[in-house]
Amino acid sequence: MKIAIDVRKIEDFGIGSHIWNLLKSLSQIDEENEYFLIGYSHDSLPPLGKNFNFLRTTAGKYSLSEHIKLPILLNKIKCDIFHSPHYVIPFFYKNLTTVTIHDVIHLLFPSYLPLKIFRYYAYFQIRRALKVSRIAFTVSQTSKKDIVKFFPWAEKKVEVIYNGLDERFFEKANSKLCDKFKKELGNYALYVGNIKPHKNIEILLRAMKKLKGIKLVIAGAVPDKKILYKVKEEGLEEKVLFKGFLTFEELAALYESSQVFVFPSLYEGFGLPPLEAMAKGVPVISSSASSMPEILKNGAIYFDPNSEDSLLEAIVSVMENRSLRENIVSEGKKVAQSYKWSESARKFLNYWREMI
């Protein structure tokens, strides 16, 4: 069986981790089928077996060229299945296809896309992906409900396969980097992710203004002007630090050196960062919104993402109650260990085998 996978978004935050770990796990469990990975750079791929082939493309993401160039490549290799790990499927490709739709945030929060044409494009592409794909995978029951809310006719086509967790997060971080962060940052709460509006960062900034003896470190994104203005407006220049994009080694050490991980998001299809923090033995405080209780289970302390007082109470309780802290760390590790990429990859593979 020949399976082609679009890996052009492998360097993106979130979905990039999904693609990287799916490929790595498929390589570990499958030496029989032949894979063709369509992307921009071979350097971004994990170590893979001999049955994995890389095909370079210049087709831009969200461009007209992807609808022309990708089908040409796919038709040349005559693959049995094409899998898109994102909701865009080339217009001119008509053969057997599966897709992963991680969430429908653009439909639930249309105001986050300022131009109507982008909202229409997202709706059209998600609808089309559901129509033309044999199976539409998603990453949580919550995300499936959201998809079905907008496209009820597609319910039987949507299958849930949870993301796994990169097993490297269970390993001890680099001690020198940990010492560096502890010396440089002192006591800090950590947030990892982008800073789009639904991430609800402003409530975290307001909470930090009222907390003493602890800083906030934000990693994984470059702050925009609005967030920087908010930090200045609240007088938090000395308390809020932006670390931007980090290497895996740096990120692992940043998690391990933190006192608490806070995730105030209003919406997540899955949400990997809290699980990564759990694997590193960090107590997690999470929004009770969207898929978070489904994914994090009893491994986190939850708060109302619309209530600053609820967030403050959660942070203080974890910081001051040693018994609660130890319990949430213990439960968090158990939850994190339940998400295995080997199991997720095997489910993808089983679905693909059943299709041929």
Short mmCIF file of C-alpha atoms in Angstrom, two decimals:
data_model
loop_
_atom_site.label_atom_id
_atom_site.label_comp_id
_atom_site.label_asym_id
_atom_site.label_seq_id
_atom_site.Cartn_x
_atom_site.Cartn_y
_atom_site.Cartn_z
CA MET A 1 0.00 0.00 0.00
CA LYS A 2 1.28 3.45 -0.95
CA ILE A 3 0.34 6.21 1.49
CA ALA A 4 1.08 9.86 0.73
CA ILE A 5 1.02 12.42 3.55
CA ASP A 6 1.15 16.20 3.26
CA VAL A 7 3.82 17.30 5.79
CA ARG A 8 4.16 20.96 4.76
CA LYS A 9 2.93 22.16 8.18
CA ILE A 10 5.44 20.08 10.16
CA GLU A 11 7.13 23.21 11.50
CA ASP A 12 3.87 24.84 12.63
CA PHE A 13 3.04 25.01 16.31
CA GLY A 14 0.65 22.26 17.47
CA ILE A 15 -0.11 20.59 14.17
CA GLY A 16 3.63 20.31 13.52
CA SER A 17 4.06 18.24 16.68
CA HIS A 18 1.13 16.06 15.55
CA ILE A 19 2.72 15.40 12.16
CA TRP A 20 6.25 14.82 13.50
CA ASN A 21 5.15 12.29 16.12
CA LEU A 22 2.69 10.52 13.82
CA LEU A 23 5.44 9.95 11.25
CA LYS A 24 7.92 8.78 13.86
CA SER A 25 5.44 6.29 15.32
CA LEU A 26 4.31 5.00 11.92
CA SER A 27 7.96 4.34 11.11
CA GLN A 28 8.35 2.34 14.32
CA ILE A 29 5.32 0.11 13.76
CA ASP A 30 5.13 -0.24 9.96
CA GLU A 31 7.87 -1.56 7.68
CA GLU A 32 5.43 -3.06 5.18
CA ASN A 33 3.76 -0.08 3.51
CA GLU A 34 5.47 2.62 1.47
CA TYR A 35 5.10 6.27 2.52
CA PHE A 36 5.57 9.41 0.42
CA LEU A 37 5.95 12.62 2.44
CA ILE A 38 5.27 15.86 0.60
CA GLY A 39 6.96 18.86 2.19
CA TYR A 40 9.49 21.67 2.01
CA SER A 41 12.54 20.28 3.78
CA HIS A 42 13.79 16.81 4.61
CA ASP A 43 15.59 18.31 7.62
CA SER A 44 12.29 18.83 9.49
CA LEU A 45 11.45 15.12 9.53
CA PRO A 46 12.10 12.70 12.41
CA PRO A 47 14.34 9.66 11.88
CA LEU A 48 12.39 7.35 9.56
CA GLY A 49 12.65 3.89 8.03
CA LYS A 50 13.67 2.96 4.50
CA ASN A 51 10.02 2.72 3.44
CA PHE A 52 9.61 6.51 3.87
CA ASN A 53 10.28 8.71 0.85
CA PHE A 54 10.47 12.51 0.80
CA LEU A 55 9.05 14.54 -2.09
CA ARG A 56 9.93 18.23 -2.17
CA THR A 57 7.30 20.76 -3.25
CA THR A 58 7.13 24.53 -3.58
CA ALA A 59 3.34 24.61 -3.23
CA GLY A 60 2.51 27.33 -0.70
CA LYS A 61 0.14 26.72 2.18
CA TYR A 62 -3.33 28.21 1.55
CA SER A 63 -2.39 29.01 -2.04
CA LEU A 64 -3.74 28.25 -5.49
CA SER A 65 -0.52 26.39 -6.30
CA GLU A 66 -1.20 23.65 -3.74
CA HIS A 67 -4.34 22.69 -5.63
CA ILE A 68 -2.32 22.23 -8.83
CA LYS A 69 1.14 21.04 -7.76
CA LEU A 70 0.09 18.49 -5.13
CA PRO A 71 -2.25 16.53 -7.44
CA ILE A 72 0.52 16.36 -10.06
CA LEU A 73 2.87 14.81 -7.49
CA LEU A 74 0.21 12.47 -6.13
CA ASN A 75 -0.75 11.24 -9.58
CA LYS A 76 2.90 10.56 -10.43
CA ILE A 77 3.43 8.25 -7.48
CA LYS A 78 -0.01 6.64 -7.93
CA CYS A 79 -0.62 6.41 -4.20
CA ASP A 80 -3.45 4.30 -2.78
CA ILE A 81 -4.33 6.81 -0.05
CA PHE A 82 -3.59 10.50 0.41
CA HIS A 83 -3.77 11.81 3.97
CA SER A 84 -3.99 15.51 4.75
CA PRO A 85 -3.26 16.34 8.43
CA HIS A 86 -5.04 19.66 7.90
CA TYR A 87 -8.45 20.52 6.48
CA VAL A 88 -7.19 21.56 3.02
CA ILE A 89 -7.48 18.91 0.30
CA PRO A 90 -6.36 19.83 -3.26
CA PHE A 91 -9.26 20.64 -5.58
CA PHE A 92 -7.96 18.58 -8.46
CA TYR A 93 -7.19 15.39 -6.58
CA LYS A 94 -10.00 12.85 -6.89
CA ASN A 95 -8.62 9.62 -5.43
CA LEU A 96 -8.93 8.01 -1.99
CA THR A 97 -8.35 10.56 0.75
CA THR A 98 -8.45 10.93 4.53
CA VAL A 99 -8.11 14.14 6.52
CA THR A 100 -7.56 15.27 10.09
CA ILE A 101 -9.63 18.26 11.21
CA HIS A 102 -8.14 19.27 14.54
CA ASP A 103 -10.79 21.86 15.40
CA VAL A 104 -13.26 24.31 13.89
CA ILE A 105 -12.07 27.41 15.74
CA HIS A 106 -12.54 29.62 12.67
CA LEU A 107 -16.22 28.70 12.62
CA LEU A 108 -16.79 28.99 16.37
CA PHE A 109 -14.92 32.30 16.66
CA PRO A 110 -15.33 33.99 13.26
CA SER A 111 -14.27 37.37 14.67
CA TYR A 112 -10.72 36.03 15.03
CA LEU A 113 -10.41 36.12 11.24
CA PRO A 114 -10.83 39.83 10.41
CA LEU A 115 -11.52 39.38 6.71
CA LYS A 116 -14.73 37.61 5.66
CA ILE A 117 -12.99 35.96 2.74
CA PHE A 118 -10.77 34.00 5.18
CA ARG A 119 -13.80 32.84 7.16
CA TYR A 120 -15.57 31.75 3.98
CA TYR A 121 -12.41 29.96 2.85
CA ALA A 122 -12.12 28.05 6.14
CA TYR A 123 -15.80 27.05 6.06
CA PHE A 124 -15.61 25.99 2.43
CA GLN A 125 -12.44 23.94 2.88
CA ILE A 126 -13.65 22.15 6.02
CA ARG A 127 -16.98 21.36 4.35
CA ARG A 128 -15.23 20.13 1.22
CA ALA A 129 -12.74 18.03 3.22
CA LEU A 130 -15.64 16.32 4.99
CA LYS A 131 -17.38 15.64 1.68
CA VAL A 132 -14.48 14.26 -0.36
CA SER A 133 -12.58 12.31 2.31
CA ARG A 134 -13.43 8.69 3.09
CA ILE A 135 -12.73 9.31 6.78
CA ALA A 136 -12.34 12.62 8.64
CA PHE A 137 -10.26 12.12 11.77
CA THR A 138 -10.35 14.51 14.69
CA VAL A 139 -8.53 14.66 18.01
CA SER A 140 -11.26 14.68 20.69
CA GLN A 141 -14.92 13.97 21.27
CA THR A 142 -15.36 17.69 21.93
CA SER A 143 -13.91 18.54 18.55
CA LYS A 144 -16.17 15.95 16.88
CA LYS A 145 -19.24 17.54 18.50
CA ASP A 146 -18.13 20.94 17.23
CA ILE A 147 -17.66 19.61 13.69
CA VAL A 148 -21.05 17.88 13.73
CA LYS A 149 -22.66 21.06 15.05
CA PHE A 150 -21.81 22.79 11.77
CA PHE A 151 -21.98 19.73 9.50
CA PRO A 152 -24.48 17.24 11.00
CA TRP A 153 -24.58 15.22 7.78
CA ALA A 154 -20.91 14.25 8.33
CA GLU A 155 -21.32 12.63 11.75
CA LYS A 156 -20.81 9.02 10.59
CA LYS A 157 -17.69 10.00 8.69
CA VAL A 158 -15.88 11.58 11.67
CA GLU A 159 -13.64 9.31 13.76
CA VAL A 160 -11.79 10.34 16.94
CA ILE A 161 -8.12 9.44 17.41
CA TYR A 162 -6.50 11.19 20.35
CA ASN A 163 -3.07 12.70 19.91
CA GLY A 164 -0.24 10.98 21.69
CA LEU A 165 2.41 12.68 23.78
CA ASP A 166 6.02 12.93 22.65
CA GLU A 167 7.76 10.35 24.85
CA ARG A 168 10.82 12.61 25.19
CA PHE A 169 8.87 14.72 27.69
CA PHE A 170 9.07 11.86 30.17
CA GLU A 171 12.87 11.98 30.12
CA LYS A 172 14.93 14.11 32.49
CA ALA A 173 15.72 17.54 31.04
CA ASN A 174 19.23 18.89 30.55
CA SER A 175 20.43 19.79 34.07
CA LYS A 176 22.60 22.70 32.90
CA LEU A 177 19.66 24.30 31.11
CA CYS A 178 17.44 23.76 34.16
CA ASP A 179 20.03 25.46 36.39
CA LYS A 180 20.28 28.31 33.89
CA PHE A 181 16.52 28.91 33.84
CA LYS A 182 16.21 28.69 37.63
CA LYS A 183 19.01 31.23 38.08
CA GLU A 184 17.75 33.52 35.33
CA LEU A 185 14.02 33.36 36.05
CA GLY A 186 13.61 32.40 39.71
CA ASN A 187 10.08 31.28 40.61
CA TYR A 188 7.80 31.38 37.59
CA ALA A 189 4.47 30.24 36.23
CA LEU A 190 4.68 28.99 32.65
CA TYR A 191 2.43 29.26 29.61
CA VAL A 192 3.37 27.56 26.33
CA GLY A 193 1.48 28.20 23.10
CA ASN A 194 0.53 30.95 20.70
CA ILE A 195 -1.12 34.17 21.81
CA LYS A 196 -4.15 34.29 19.55
CA PRO A 197 -7.31 35.80 21.12
CA HIS A 198 -8.86 32.46 22.11
CA LYS A 199 -5.78 31.65 24.21
CA ASN A 200 -7.12 34.18 26.72
CA ILE A 201 -3.70 35.49 27.76
CA GLU A 202 -5.03 38.80 29.07
CA ILE A 203 -6.77 37.16 32.04
CA LEU A 204 -3.43 35.58 32.93
CA LEU A 205 -1.74 38.99 32.80
CA ARG A 206 -4.35 40.49 35.12
CA ALA A 207 -3.93 37.63 37.56
CA MET A 208 -0.15 38.01 37.58
CA LYS A 209 -0.51 41.65 38.58
CA LYS A 210 -2.03 40.50 41.88
CA LEU A 211 0.45 37.72 42.60
CA LYS A 212 3.68 38.37 44.47
CA GLY A 213 6.95 36.47 44.35
CA ILE A 214 6.36 34.78 41.01
CA LYS A 215 6.93 35.74 37.38
CA LEU A 216 5.11 34.64 34.24
CA VAL A 217 7.07 33.12 31.39
CA ILE A 218 5.39 32.83 27.98
CA ALA A 219 7.05 30.50 25.47
CA GLY A 220 6.27 29.33 21.97
CA ALA A 221 5.19 32.62 20.43
CA VAL A 222 6.42 36.10 19.59
CA PRO A 223 4.26 38.73 21.33
CA ASP A 224 2.22 41.07 19.17
CA LYS A 225 1.82 44.79 19.77
CA LYS A 226 -1.48 44.34 21.60
CA ILE A 227 -0.01 41.98 24.20
CA LEU A 228 3.10 44.10 24.65
CA TYR A 229 0.90 47.16 25.19
CA LYS A 230 -1.18 45.25 27.73
CA VAL A 231 1.96 44.18 29.62
CA LYS A 232 3.12 47.80 29.73
CA GLU A 233 -0.34 49.10 30.66
CA GLU A 234 -0.51 46.71 33.63
CA GLY A 235 3.04 47.60 34.69
CA LEU A 236 4.24 44.03 34.23
CA GLU A 237 7.45 44.59 32.26
CA GLU A 238 9.52 43.05 35.08
CA LYS A 239 7.10 40.19 35.81
CA VAL A 240 6.24 38.89 32.32
CA LEU A 241 8.99 37.41 30.16
CA PHE A 242 8.64 36.20 26.56
CA LYS A 243 10.95 33.37 25.52
CA GLY A 244 9.66 32.94 21.95
CA PHE A 245 10.36 29.76 20.02
CA LEU A 246 12.66 27.28 21.73
CA THR A 247 14.49 24.09 20.85
CA PHE A 248 12.99 20.90 22.26
CA GLU A 249 15.82 20.70 24.81
CA GLU A 250 15.20 24.28 25.98
CA LEU A 251 11.44 23.77 26.18
CA ALA A 252 11.80 20.58 28.24
CA ALA A 253 14.08 22.38 30.71
CA LEU A 254 11.73 25.38 30.88
CA TYR A 255 8.84 23.08 31.80
CA GLU A 256 10.85 21.18 34.39
CA SER A 257 12.11 24.35 36.09
CA SER A 258 8.68 25.99 36.46
CA GLN A 259 6.56 26.06 39.61
CA VAL A 260 3.19 25.80 37.88
CA PHE A 261 1.81 25.60 34.35
CA VAL A 262 -1.25 27.71 33.51
CA PHE A 263 -3.44 27.19 30.44
CA PRO A 264 -6.30 29.76 30.24
CA SER A 265 -7.52 28.89 26.74
CA LEU A 266 -11.17 29.41 25.77
CA TYR A 267 -11.04 26.72 23.08
CA GLU A 268 -8.87 23.73 22.20
CA GLY A 269 -9.41 20.79 19.91
CA PHE A 270 -6.95 18.86 22.06
CA GLY A 271 -4.28 20.94 23.83
CA LEU A 272 -0.82 19.37 24.05
CA PRO A 273 1.10 21.83 26.30
CA PRO A 274 -0.72 20.92 29.56
CA LEU A 275 0.03 17.23 28.94
CA GLU A 276 3.67 18.05 28.27
CA ALA A 277 3.81 19.90 31.59
CA MET A 278 2.19 16.92 33.34
CA ALA A 279 4.82 14.58 31.89
CA LYS A 280 7.52 16.86 33.32
CA GLY A 281 5.99 16.71 36.80
CA VAL A 282 4.63 20.25 36.83
CA PRO A 283 1.23 20.97 38.47
CA VAL A 284 -1.25 22.11 35.83
CA ILE A 285 -3.95 24.74 36.18
CA SER A 286 -6.29 24.71 33.22
CA SER A 287 -9.35 26.43 31.89
CA SER A 288 -12.49 24.31 32.23
CA ALA A 289 -13.53 25.24 28.69
CA SER A 290 -13.86 23.12 25.57
CA SER A 291 -11.96 19.81 25.46
CA MET A 292 -9.71 20.42 28.45
CA PRO A 293 -11.62 18.33 31.06
CA GLU A 294 -11.98 15.54 28.48
CA ILE A 295 -8.25 15.46 27.75
CA LEU A 296 -6.70 16.36 31.11
CA LYS A 297 -9.20 14.43 33.25
CA ASN A 298 -8.29 14.59 36.96
CA GLY A 299 -4.72 15.62 36.25
CA ALA A 300 -5.36 19.37 36.52
CA ILE A 301 -6.97 22.03 38.69
CA TYR A 302 -9.69 23.75 36.66
CA PHE A 303 -10.88 27.34 36.72
CA ASP A 304 -13.52 29.44 35.00
CA PRO A 305 -11.67 31.08 32.06
CA ASN A 306 -13.93 34.13 32.35
CA SER A 307 -13.18 34.69 36.04
CA GLU A 308 -9.95 36.31 37.20
CA ASP A 309 -10.80 35.40 40.81
CA SER A 310 -11.24 31.74 39.86
CA LEU A 311 -7.79 31.74 38.23
CA LEU A 312 -6.16 33.48 41.19
CA GLU A 313 -7.72 31.03 43.64
CA ALA A 314 -6.45 28.07 41.60
CA ILE A 315 -2.88 29.41 41.40
CA VAL A 316 -2.71 30.26 45.10
CA SER A 317 -4.14 26.89 46.13
CA VAL A 318 -1.55 24.98 44.10
CA MET A 319 1.31 27.18 45.28
CA GLU A 320 0.38 27.06 48.99
CA ASN A 321 -1.22 23.64 49.48
CA ARG A 322 1.59 21.09 49.37
CA SER A 323 -0.73 18.08 49.58
CA LEU A 324 -2.86 19.35 46.68
CA ARG A 325 0.25 20.08 44.66
CA GLU A 326 1.71 16.61 45.16
CA ASN A 327 -1.61 14.96 44.33
CA ILE A 328 -2.13 16.92 41.13
CA VAL A 329 1.44 16.18 39.99
CA SER A 330 0.94 12.46 40.64
CA GLU A 331 -2.41 12.33 38.83
CA GLY A 332 -1.05 14.45 35.99
CA LYS A 333 1.76 11.99 35.29
CA LYS A 334 -0.75 9.13 35.08
CA VAL A 335 -2.93 11.07 32.64
CA ALA A 336 0.06 12.03 30.47
CA GLN A 337 1.21 8.41 30.30
CA SER A 338 -2.16 7.34 28.89
CA TYR A 339 -1.58 9.24 25.62
CA LYS A 340 0.74 7.11 23.49
CA TRP A 341 1.60 7.95 19.91
CA SER A 342 2.23 4.28 19.17
CA GLU A 343 -1.45 3.55 19.87
CA SER A 344 -2.65 6.57 17.88
CA ALA A 345 -0.49 5.68 14.86
CA ARG A 346 -1.72 2.09 14.97
CA LYS A 347 -5.32 3.32 14.81
CA PHE A 348 -4.55 5.46 11.74
CA LEU A 349 -2.87 2.50 10.09
CA ASN A 350 -5.76 0.15 10.86
CA TYR A 351 -8.26 2.55 9.30
CA TRP A 352 -6.10 2.89 6.18
CA ARG A 353 -5.76 -0.90 5.85
CA GLU A 354 -9.51 -1.34 6.08
CA MET A 355 -10.02 1.15 3.25
CA ILE A 356 -8.00 -0.81 0.65
#
